[in-house]
DNA sequence: CGGTGCTTTGGT
DNA sequence: ACCAAAGCACCG
């Protein structure tokens, strides 16, 4: 947790107008933070670093240690990350989930994707980089992990927390993985879950048998498109007796519902080799068990997944035609509504009938 | 839940 | 007259 101290130190230096050539190996005298950044000294004011509530939350997020790669750790209301300035992408993003942060009324409809105000303009990605690129804007720390606070949810929409992600992957398989992670807290009795998520580029073999690292870049800022995304889940029971850990590497492409999460499980050691990151340096790995051996790592089935969203869409329907259209999806997709869904449909129908009669 | 995209609004 | 933001409909 040395970073805040370093930041305060450098901030004092910069405001004093002197950047020491002895310390930084450059021969410049300036009081301009941007010039310092261009010189390779990356530091700028971050309100979150001086706000005790953020610091407190950050200590929880990083309870098992700061992943030991990345020059600085940035703390947000409910996530922490290191950022790759040259690639305009996160390196890793960490969160701590419990019932508190998963409960509340924050709504993603009130949030907007936008450049991170805590990152210098020249190192920031932009919405225009993603527009018509063929790639969607995929959260690393999910918006849905921030129901407790609208500001926290808004911060998850900073582009420092976003990478280019296949739209189908983002909305389906990756979405189910995020739901699974929350479910460990919400229904499976794990009081605390620590998650580290990030982009990764894996090599591919070409015709001549040689291996290359190759990835698309999008937009004016050339934001890299990762070939895969990784996620590490550490689940702990309230009595601290059980610690489960699972690491997953998922291809950044459409993945059908018949694929299991276990197919994409890797060892923590392999992921450490591929990323160069030691993820939970303070965690005694000998006390952990394989998450998928204990829990089975079962994602929602296609049927469960689609019924869930039909329910949400019925709930948000505002007129009869929309309600009936959503209801007809059940037949189209060969789905059988459960009692909950039938009651929801009937309740919405009478609500809308009543409202339309008044007009 | 995860997203995109078209239309309307509003500021210069 | 223009462009960016906001609002709303829609998709899996």
CSV table of C-alpha atoms (C1' of nucleotides) in Angstrom, one decimal:
chain,number,residue,atom,x,y,z
A,1,UNK,CA,0.0,0.0,0.0
A,2,UNK,CA,2.9,2.3,-0.8
A,3,UNK,CA,1.3,4.0,-3.7
A,4,UNK,CA,-0.6,6.7,-1.9
A,5,UNK,CA,2.6,7.8,-0.2
A,6,UNK,CA,4.5,7.9,-3.4
A,7,UNK,CA,1.7,9.9,-5.1
A,8,UNK,CA,1.5,12.5,-2.3
A,9,UNK,CA,5.3,12.8,-2.4
A,10,UNK,CA,5.4,13.3,-6.2
A,11,UNK,CA,2.4,15.7,-6.1
A,12,UNK,CA,4.3,17.8,-3.7
A,13,UNK,CA,7.3,17.8,-5.9
A,14,UNK,CA,5.3,18.8,-9.0
A,15,UNK,CA,3.5,21.6,-7.3
A,16,UNK,CA,6.9,22.8,-6.1
A,17,UNK,CA,7.9,23.1,-9.7
A,18,UNK,CA,10.9,20.8,-9.5
A,19,UNK,CA,11.4,17.4,-11.0
A,20,UNK,CA,14.7,16.1,-9.8
A,21,UNK,CA,17.0,15.0,-12.5
A,22,UNK,CA,18.9,12.8,-10.0
A,23,UNK,CA,15.7,11.0,-9.2
A,24,UNK,CA,14.3,10.6,-12.6
A,25,UNK,CA,17.2,10.8,-14.9
A,26,UNK,CA,15.9,13.7,-16.9
A,27,UNK,CA,17.1,17.3,-17.2
A,28,UNK,CA,14.0,19.3,-17.0
A,29,UNK,CA,12.6,21.8,-14.7
A,30,UNK,CA,8.8,22.2,-14.9
A,31,UNK,CA,5.7,22.4,-12.9
A,32,UNK,CA,3.6,20.8,-15.5
A,33,UNK,CA,2.1,17.4,-14.7
A,34,UNK,CA,1.7,16.5,-18.3
A,35,UNK,CA,5.4,17.1,-19.1
A,36,UNK,CA,6.2,14.8,-16.2
A,37,UNK,CA,4.0,12.2,-17.7
A,38,UNK,CA,5.7,12.5,-21.0
A,39,UNK,CA,9.0,12.0,-19.3
A,40,UNK,CA,7.8,8.6,-18.2
A,41,UNK,CA,6.8,9.7,-14.7
A,42,UNK,CA,3.3,8.6,-14.4
A,43,UNK,CA,1.5,10.3,-11.6
A,44,UNK,CA,-1.5,12.5,-11.3
A,45,UNK,CA,-3.9,13.5,-8.8
A,46,UNK,CA,-6.5,10.9,-7.9
A,47,UNK,CA,-9.2,11.9,-5.4
A,48,UNK,CA,-9.9,8.3,-4.7
A,49,UNK,CA,-6.4,7.8,-3.3
A,50,UNK,CA,-7.0,10.4,-0.6
A,51,UNK,CA,-10.5,9.4,0.2
A,52,UNK,CA,-10.5,7.2,3.3
A,53,UNK,CA,-13.6,5.3,2.2
A,54,UNK,CA,-12.0,4.3,-1.0
A,55,UNK,CA,-8.8,3.3,0.8
A,56,UNK,CA,-10.9,1.2,3.2
A,57,UNK,CA,-12.7,-0.6,0.4
A,58,UNK,CA,-9.4,-1.0,-1.5
A,59,UNK,CA,-7.8,-2.9,1.4
A,60,UNK,CA,-10.7,-5.3,1.3
A,61,UNK,CA,-10.5,-5.7,-2.5
A,62,UNK,CA,-6.8,-6.4,-2.2
A,63,UNK,CA,-6.9,-8.5,1.0
A,64,UNK,CA,-4.9,-11.3,-0.5
A,65,UNK,CA,-2.3,-9.0,-2.0
A,66,UNK,CA,-1.8,-6.6,-4.9
A,67,UNK,CA,-1.3,-8.6,-8.1
A,68,UNK,CA,2.4,-7.8,-8.6
A,69,UNK,CA,2.4,-6.3,-12.0
A,70,UNK,CA,1.7,-2.8,-13.0
A,71,UNK,CA,3.3,0.5,-11.9
A,72,UNK,CA,0.4,1.8,-9.8
A,73,UNK,CA,-2.8,0.6,-8.4
A,74,UNK,CA,-5.9,2.8,-9.0
A,75,UNK,CA,-8.7,2.6,-6.5
A,76,UNK,CA,-12.3,3.2,-7.4
A,77,UNK,CA,-15.4,2.9,-5.2
A,78,UNK,CA,-15.7,-0.8,-5.8
A,79,UNK,CA,-12.8,-2.0,-7.9
A,80,UNK,CA,-9.1,-1.5,-8.2
A,81,UNK,CA,-6.9,-1.9,-11.3
A,82,UNK,CA,-3.6,-1.3,-13.0
A,83,UNK,CA,-3.7,0.3,-16.4
A,84,UNK,CA,-1.5,-0.2,-19.4
A,85,UNK,CA,-0.9,3.3,-20.7
A,86,UNK,CA,0.6,2.2,-24.1
A,87,UNK,CA,-2.3,-0.1,-24.8
A,88,UNK,CA,-5.0,2.0,-23.3
A,89,UNK,CA,-6.4,-1.1,-21.5
A,90,UNK,CA,-6.5,-2.5,-18.0
A,91,UNK,CA,-3.9,-5.1,-17.1
A,92,UNK,CA,-6.0,-6.5,-14.2
A,93,UNK,CA,-9.1,-5.4,-12.4
A,94,UNK,CA,-9.9,-6.6,-8.8
A,95,UNK,CA,-13.1,-6.7,-6.9
A,96,UNK,CA,-14.4,-8.0,-3.5
A,97,UNK,CA,-18.0,-9.3,-3.6
A,98,UNK,CA,-20.3,-9.7,-0.6
A,99,UNK,CA,-24.0,-9.4,0.0
A,100,UNK,CA,-23.7,-5.7,0.7
A,101,UNK,CA,-22.3,-4.6,-2.7
A,102,UNK,CA,-24.7,-6.9,-4.6
A,103,UNK,CA,-27.8,-5.4,-2.9
A,104,UNK,CA,-29.4,-2.1,-3.9
A,105,UNK,CA,-31.1,-0.2,-6.6
A,106,UNK,CA,-28.2,1.3,-8.7
A,107,UNK,CA,-29.2,1.0,-12.4
A,108,UNK,CA,-27.0,0.7,-15.5
A,109,UNK,CA,-29.5,2.8,-17.5
A,110,UNK,CA,-28.2,5.8,-15.5
A,111,UNK,CA,-24.6,5.1,-16.3
A,112,UNK,CA,-22.6,6.0,-19.5
A,113,UNK,CA,-19.4,4.7,-20.9
A,114,UNK,CA,-16.8,7.5,-20.8
A,115,UNK,CA,-13.1,8.0,-20.7
A,116,UNK,CA,-11.6,7.7,-17.2
A,117,UNK,CA,-11.2,11.2,-15.8
A,118,UNK,CA,-8.3,9.9,-13.6
A,119,UNK,CA,-6.2,9.0,-16.6
A,120,UNK,CA,-4.4,11.6,-18.7
A,121,UNK,CA,-6.1,12.4,-21.9
A,122,UNK,CA,-3.2,11.1,-24.0
A,123,UNK,CA,-3.4,7.7,-22.5
A,124,UNK,CA,-7.2,7.3,-22.6
A,125,UNK,CA,-9.4,5.2,-24.8
A,126,UNK,CA,-12.4,6.8,-26.3
A,127,UNK,CA,-16.0,5.7,-27.1
A,128,UNK,CA,-15.2,6.5,-30.8
A,129,UNK,CA,-12.6,3.7,-30.8
A,130,UNK,CA,-15.3,1.1,-30.2
A,131,UNK,CA,-18.0,2.7,-32.4
A,132,UNK,CA,-18.6,0.5,-35.5
A,133,UNK,CA,-15.5,-1.4,-34.7
A,134,UNK,CA,-17.3,-4.7,-34.7
A,135,UNK,CA,-16.5,-5.1,-31.0
A,136,UNK,CA,-18.6,-4.4,-27.9
A,137,UNK,CA,-17.5,-2.6,-24.8
A,138,UNK,CA,-17.0,-5.4,-22.2
A,139,UNK,CA,-16.7,-4.7,-18.5
A,140,UNK,CA,-13.9,-6.3,-16.5
A,141,UNK,CA,-15.5,-5.5,-13.1
A,142,UNK,CA,-19.2,-6.0,-14.1
A,143,UNK,CA,-21.7,-3.2,-13.6
A,144,UNK,CA,-24.0,-5.7,-12.0
A,145,UNK,CA,-21.5,-6.1,-9.1
A,146,UNK,CA,-22.3,-2.6,-8.0
A,147,UNK,CA,-26.0,-2.6,-7.1
A,148,UNK,CA,-25.2,-0.9,-3.8
A,149,UNK,CA,-24.1,2.4,-5.1
A,150,UNK,CA,-24.8,4.4,-8.3
A,151,UNK,CA,-21.4,6.2,-8.2
A,152,UNK,CA,-19.6,2.8,-7.9
A,153,UNK,CA,-21.6,1.6,-10.9
A,154,UNK,CA,-20.9,4.7,-12.9
A,155,UNK,CA,-17.1,4.2,-12.2
A,156,UNK,CA,-17.4,0.7,-13.6
A,157,UNK,CA,-18.3,2.3,-17.0
A,158,UNK,CA,-15.0,4.2,-17.2
A,159,UNK,CA,-13.2,2.9,-20.3
A,160,UNK,CA,-10.2,2.0,-18.0
A,161,UNK,CA,-12.4,-1.0,-16.9
A,162,UNK,CA,-13.4,-1.9,-20.5
A,163,UNK,CA,-11.9,-4.0,-23.3
A,164,UNK,CA,-13.2,-4.8,-26.8
A,165,UNK,CA,-15.2,-8.0,-26.5
A,166,UNK,CA,-17.2,-10.1,-28.9
A,167,UNK,CA,-20.9,-9.1,-28.4
A,168,UNK,CA,-22.3,-12.6,-28.3
A,169,UNK,CA,-19.6,-13.7,-25.8
A,170,UNK,CA,-20.2,-10.6,-23.6
A,171,UNK,CA,-24.0,-11.1,-23.5
A,172,UNK,CA,-24.0,-14.9,-23.1
A,173,UNK,CA,-21.1,-17.0,-21.9
A,174,UNK,CA,-19.3,-14.3,-20.1
A,175,UNK,CA,-22.6,-13.0,-18.7
A,176,UNK,CA,-23.3,-16.4,-17.3
A,177,UNK,CA,-19.8,-16.6,-15.8
A,178,UNK,CA,-20.5,-13.2,-14.0
A,179,UNK,CA,-23.9,-14.5,-12.8
A,180,UNK,CA,-22.2,-17.6,-11.5
A,181,UNK,CA,-19.7,-15.5,-9.6
A,182,UNK,CA,-22.4,-13.5,-7.9
A,183,UNK,CA,-24.4,-16.6,-7.2
A,184,UNK,CA,-21.6,-17.9,-5.0
A,185,UNK,CA,-22.4,-15.0,-2.7
A,186,UNK,CA,-26.2,-14.8,-3.2
A,187,UNK,CA,-27.3,-18.4,-2.8
A,188,UNK,CA,-24.3,-20.7,-2.2
A,189,UNK,CA,-23.2,-19.4,1.2
A,190,UNK,CA,-19.8,-18.0,0.4
A,191,UNK,CA,-19.8,-14.7,2.3
A,192,UNK,CA,-16.8,-13.2,0.5
A,193,UNK,CA,-15.6,-13.6,-3.1
A,194,UNK,CA,-12.5,-12.0,-4.5
A,195,UNK,CA,-12.3,-11.7,-8.3
A,196,UNK,CA,-9.5,-10.7,-10.6
A,197,UNK,CA,-10.4,-10.2,-14.3
A,198,UNK,CA,-8.4,-9.0,-17.3
A,199,UNK,CA,-7.6,-9.3,-21.0
A,200,UNK,CA,-4.9,-11.6,-22.3
A,201,UNK,CA,-3.3,-12.2,-25.8
A,202,UNK,CA,-2.4,-15.7,-26.6
A,203,UNK,CA,-0.1,-16.7,-29.4
A,204,UNK,CA,-1.4,-18.6,-32.5
A,205,UNK,CA,0.4,-21.0,-34.8
A,206,UNK,CA,0.7,-20.0,-38.5
A,207,UNK,CA,1.0,-22.3,-41.5
A,208,UNK,CA,4.7,-22.5,-41.4
A,209,UNK,CA,4.5,-23.9,-37.8
A,210,UNK,CA,5.8,-20.7,-36.2
A,211,UNK,CA,4.0,-19.1,-33.4
A,212,UNK,CA,3.1,-15.4,-33.4
A,213,UNK,CA,1.5,-13.0,-31.0
A,214,UNK,CA,-1.1,-11.1,-33.2
A,215,UNK,CA,-4.0,-9.0,-32.2
A,216,UNK,CA,-6.4,-6.5,-33.8
A,217,UNK,CA,-6.3,-2.9,-32.7
A,218,UNK,CA,-9.3,-0.6,-33.0
A,219,UNK,CA,-9.9,3.1,-33.4
A,220,UNK,CA,-7.7,6.1,-33.4
A,221,UNK,CA,-6.2,5.0,-30.1
A,222,UNK,CA,-5.5,1.5,-31.4
A,223,UNK,CA,-7.1,-0.3,-28.4
A,224,UNK,CA,-6.0,-3.9,-28.5
A,225,UNK,CA,-8.5,-6.6,-28.9
A,226,UNK,CA,-7.6,-9.5,-26.5
A,227,UNK,CA,-7.8,-13.0,-27.9
A,228,UNK,CA,-9.0,-14.2,-24.5
A,229,UNK,CA,-10.3,-12.9,-21.2
A,230,UNK,CA,-9.2,-14.4,-17.9
A,231,UNK,CA,-11.1,-14.5,-14.5
A,232,UNK,CA,-9.9,-15.8,-11.2
A,233,UNK,CA,-12.5,-16.5,-8.5
A,234,UNK,CA,-11.5,-16.9,-4.8
A,235,UNK,CA,-14.5,-17.9,-2.7
A,236,UNK,CA,-14.4,-17.9,1.1
A,237,UNK,CA,-16.9,-19.0,3.7
A,238,UNK,CA,-17.7,-16.8,6.7
A,239,UNK,CA,-15.9,-19.0,9.1
A,240,UNK,CA,-12.7,-18.8,6.9
A,241,UNK,CA,-12.5,-22.6,7.0
A,242,UNK,CA,-13.1,-23.0,3.2
A,243,UNK,CA,-11.1,-21.2,0.5
A,244,UNK,CA,-11.9,-22.2,-3.1
A,245,UNK,CA,-10.0,-20.9,-6.1
A,246,UNK,CA,-10.6,-21.3,-9.8
A,247,UNK,CA,-8.9,-19.7,-12.8
A,248,UNK,CA,-10.5,-19.5,-16.3
A,249,UNK,CA,-9.3,-18.4,-19.7
A,250,UNK,CA,-12.2,-17.8,-22.2
A,251,UNK,CA,-11.7,-17.1,-25.9
A,252,UNK,CA,-13.0,-13.7,-27.0
A,253,UNK,CA,-15.5,-15.2,-29.5
A,254,UNK,CA,-19.1,-16.5,-29.5
A,255,UNK,CA,-19.5,-19.6,-27.2
A,256,UNK,CA,-22.6,-21.7,-27.5
A,257,UNK,CA,-24.6,-22.8,-24.5
A,258,UNK,CA,-23.4,-26.4,-24.6
A,259,UNK,CA,-19.9,-25.4,-23.5
A,260,UNK,CA,-19.1,-25.7,-19.8
A,261,UNK,CA,-17.1,-23.5,-17.6
A,262,UNK,CA,-14.8,-26.3,-16.7
A,263,UNK,CA,-13.7,-26.5,-20.3
A,264,UNK,CA,-12.0,-23.2,-19.8
A,265,UNK,CA,-10.4,-23.8,-16.4
A,266,UNK,CA,-6.7,-23.5,-16.2
A,267,UNK,CA,-4.2,-23.8,-13.3
A,268,UNK,CA,-3.4,-20.6,-11.5
A,269,UNK,CA,0.3,-21.4,-12.2
A,270,UNK,CA,-0.2,-21.5,-16.0
A,271,UNK,CA,-2.2,-18.2,-15.9
A,272,UNK,CA,0.6,-16.7,-13.9
A,273,UNK,CA,3.1,-17.8,-16.6
A,274,UNK,CA,1.0,-16.4,-19.4
A,275,UNK,CA,0.2,-13.1,-17.8
A,276,UNK,CA,3.4,-12.5,-15.8
A,277,UNK,CA,1.2,-11.7,-12.8
A,278,UNK,CA,1.2,-13.2,-9.4
A,279,UNK,CA,-2.4,-12.8,-8.5
A,280,UNK,CA,-2.8,-13.5,-4.8
A,281,UNK,CA,0.7,-13.1,-3.4
A,282,UNK,CA,-0.4,-13.1,0.2
A,283,UNK,CA,-2.7,-16.2,-0.2
A,284,UNK,CA,-1.4,-19.5,1.2
A,285,UNK,CA,-2.2,-21.6,-1.8
A,286,UNK,CA,-1.8,-24.8,0.2
A,287,UNK,CA,-4.9,-24.0,2.1
A,288,UNK,CA,-7.1,-23.7,-1.0
A,289,UNK,CA,-9.2,-26.2,-2.9
A,290,UNK,CA,-10.2,-26.4,-6.5
A,291,UNK,CA,-13.5,-24.4,-6.9
A,292,UNK,CA,-14.8,-26.7,-9.6
A,293,UNK,CA,-14.2,-29.9,-7.5
A,294,UNK,CA,-16.3,-28.6,-4.7
A,295,UNK,CA,-18.9,-26.5,-6.5
A,296,UNK,CA,-19.0,-28.1,-10.0
A,297,UNK,CA,-18.8,-24.6,-11.6
A,298,UNK,CA,-22.2,-25.1,-13.3
A,299,UNK,CA,-23.4,-22.2,-15.4
A,300,UNK,CA,-27.1,-21.5,-16.3
A,301,UNK,CA,-28.5,-23.7,-19.0
A,302,UNK,CA,-29.8,-22.2,-22.2
A,303,UNK,CA,-33.4,-22.6,-21.0
A,304,UNK,CA,-32.7,-21.0,-17.6
A,305,UNK,CA,-30.8,-18.2,-19.2
A,306,UNK,CA,-33.5,-17.3,-21.7
A,307,UNK,CA,-36.3,-17.7,-19.2
A,308,UNK,CA,-34.5,-15.3,-16.9
A,309,UNK,CA,-34.4,-12.5,-19.6
A,310,UNK,CA,-37.9,-13.1,-20.8
A,311,UNK,CA,-38.9,-12.4,-17.2
A,312,UNK,CA,-36.9,-9.2,-17.1
A,313,UNK,CA,-38.3,-8.1,-20.4
A,314,UNK,CA,-41.9,-8.8,-19.3
A,315,UNK,CA,-41.3,-6.7,-16.2
A,316,UNK,CA,-40.1,-3.8,-18.3
A,317,UNK,CA,-42.9,-4.0,-20.9
A,318,UNK,CA,-44.9,-0.8,-21.0
A,319,UNK,CA,-47.7,-1.7,-23.5
A,320,UNK,CA,-49.8,-4.7,-24.4
A,321,UNK,CA,-48.2,-5.3,-27.8
A,322,UNK,CA,-44.7,-5.4,-26.3
A,323,UNK,CA,-45.9,-7.7,-23.5
A,324,UNK,CA,-47.5,-10.1,-26.0
A,325,UNK,CA,-44.4,-10.0,-28.3
A,326,UNK,CA,-42.1,-11.0,-25.4
A,327,UNK,CA,-44.6,-13.7,-24.3
A,328,UNK,CA,-44.6,-15.2,-27.8
A,329,UNK,CA,-40.9,-15.7,-27.5
A,330,UNK,CA,-41.6,-18.6,-25.3
A,331,UNK,CA,-43.2,-20.6,-28.1
A,332,UNK,CA,-40.6,-19.5,-30.6
A,333,UNK,CA,-37.9,-20.8,-28.4
A,334,UNK,CA,-39.7,-23.9,-27.2
A,335,UNK,CA,-39.7,-22.8,-23.6
A,336,UNK,CA,-42.2,-23.7,-20.9
A,337,UNK,CA,-43.0,-20.8,-18.5
A,338,UNK,CA,-42.8,-21.6,-14.8
A,339,UNK,CA,-45.4,-20.5,-12.3
A,340,UNK,CA,-43.4,-17.3,-11.5
A,341,UNK,CA,-43.4,-16.3,-15.1
A,342,UNK,CA,-47.1,-17.0,-15.6
A,343,UNK,CA,-48.0,-14.9,-12.6
A,344,UNK,CA,-45.7,-12.1,-13.7
A,345,UNK,CA,-47.4,-12.1,-17.1
A,346,UNK,CA,-50.9,-11.9,-15.7
A,347,UNK,CA,-50.0,-9.2,-13.2
A,348,UNK,CA,-48.4,-7.0,-15.9
A,349,UNK,CA,-51.3,-7.6,-18.2
A,350,UNK,CA,-53.8,-6.3,-15.7
A,351,UNK,CA,-51.5,-3.4,-14.8
A,352,UNK,CA,-51.2,-2.3,-18.5
A,353,UNK,CA,-55.0,-2.8,-19.1
A,354,UNK,CA,-55.8,-0.6,-16.3
A,355,UNK,CA,-53.4,2.1,-17.4
A,356,UNK,CA,-54.5,2.0,-21.0
A,357,UNK,CA,-58.2,2.3,-20.0
A,358,UNK,CA,-57.5,5.5,-18.1
A,359,UNK,CA,-56.2,7.1,-21.3
B,1,DC,C1',-28.0,-9.5,-17.0
B,2,DG,C1',-25.1,-8.0,-21.0
B,3,DG,C1',-25.2,-4.8,-24.9
B,4,DT,C1',-26.3,-1.6,-29.8
B,5,DG,C1',-28.5,1.8,-32.6
B,6,DC,C1',-32.0,5.1,-34.1
B,7,DT,C1',-34.6,9.3,-32.9
B,8,DT,C1',-35.2,13.4,-30.4
B,9,DT,C1',-33.5,17.1,-27.9
B,10,DG,C1',-30.6,20.9,-26.9
B,11,DG,C1',-26.6,23.8,-27.0
B,12,DT,C1',-23.6,26.8,-30.1
C,1,DA,C1',-27.0,24.0,-39.6
C,2,DC,C1',-24.4,21.1,-37.0
C,3,DC,C1',-22.9,17.7,-33.6
C,4,DA,C1',-23.1,15.6,-29.1
C,5,DA,C1',-25.9,14.0,-25.5
C,6,DA,C1',-30.1,12.0,-23.8
C,7,DG,C1',-34.2,9.0,-24.5
C,8,DC,C1',-36.3,5.1,-26.0
C,9,DA,C1',-36.8,0.6,-28.5
C,10,DC,C1',-34.8,-3.4,-29.3
C,11,DC,C1',-31.7,-8.0,-29.3
C,12,DG,C1',-29.7,-12.6,-27.0
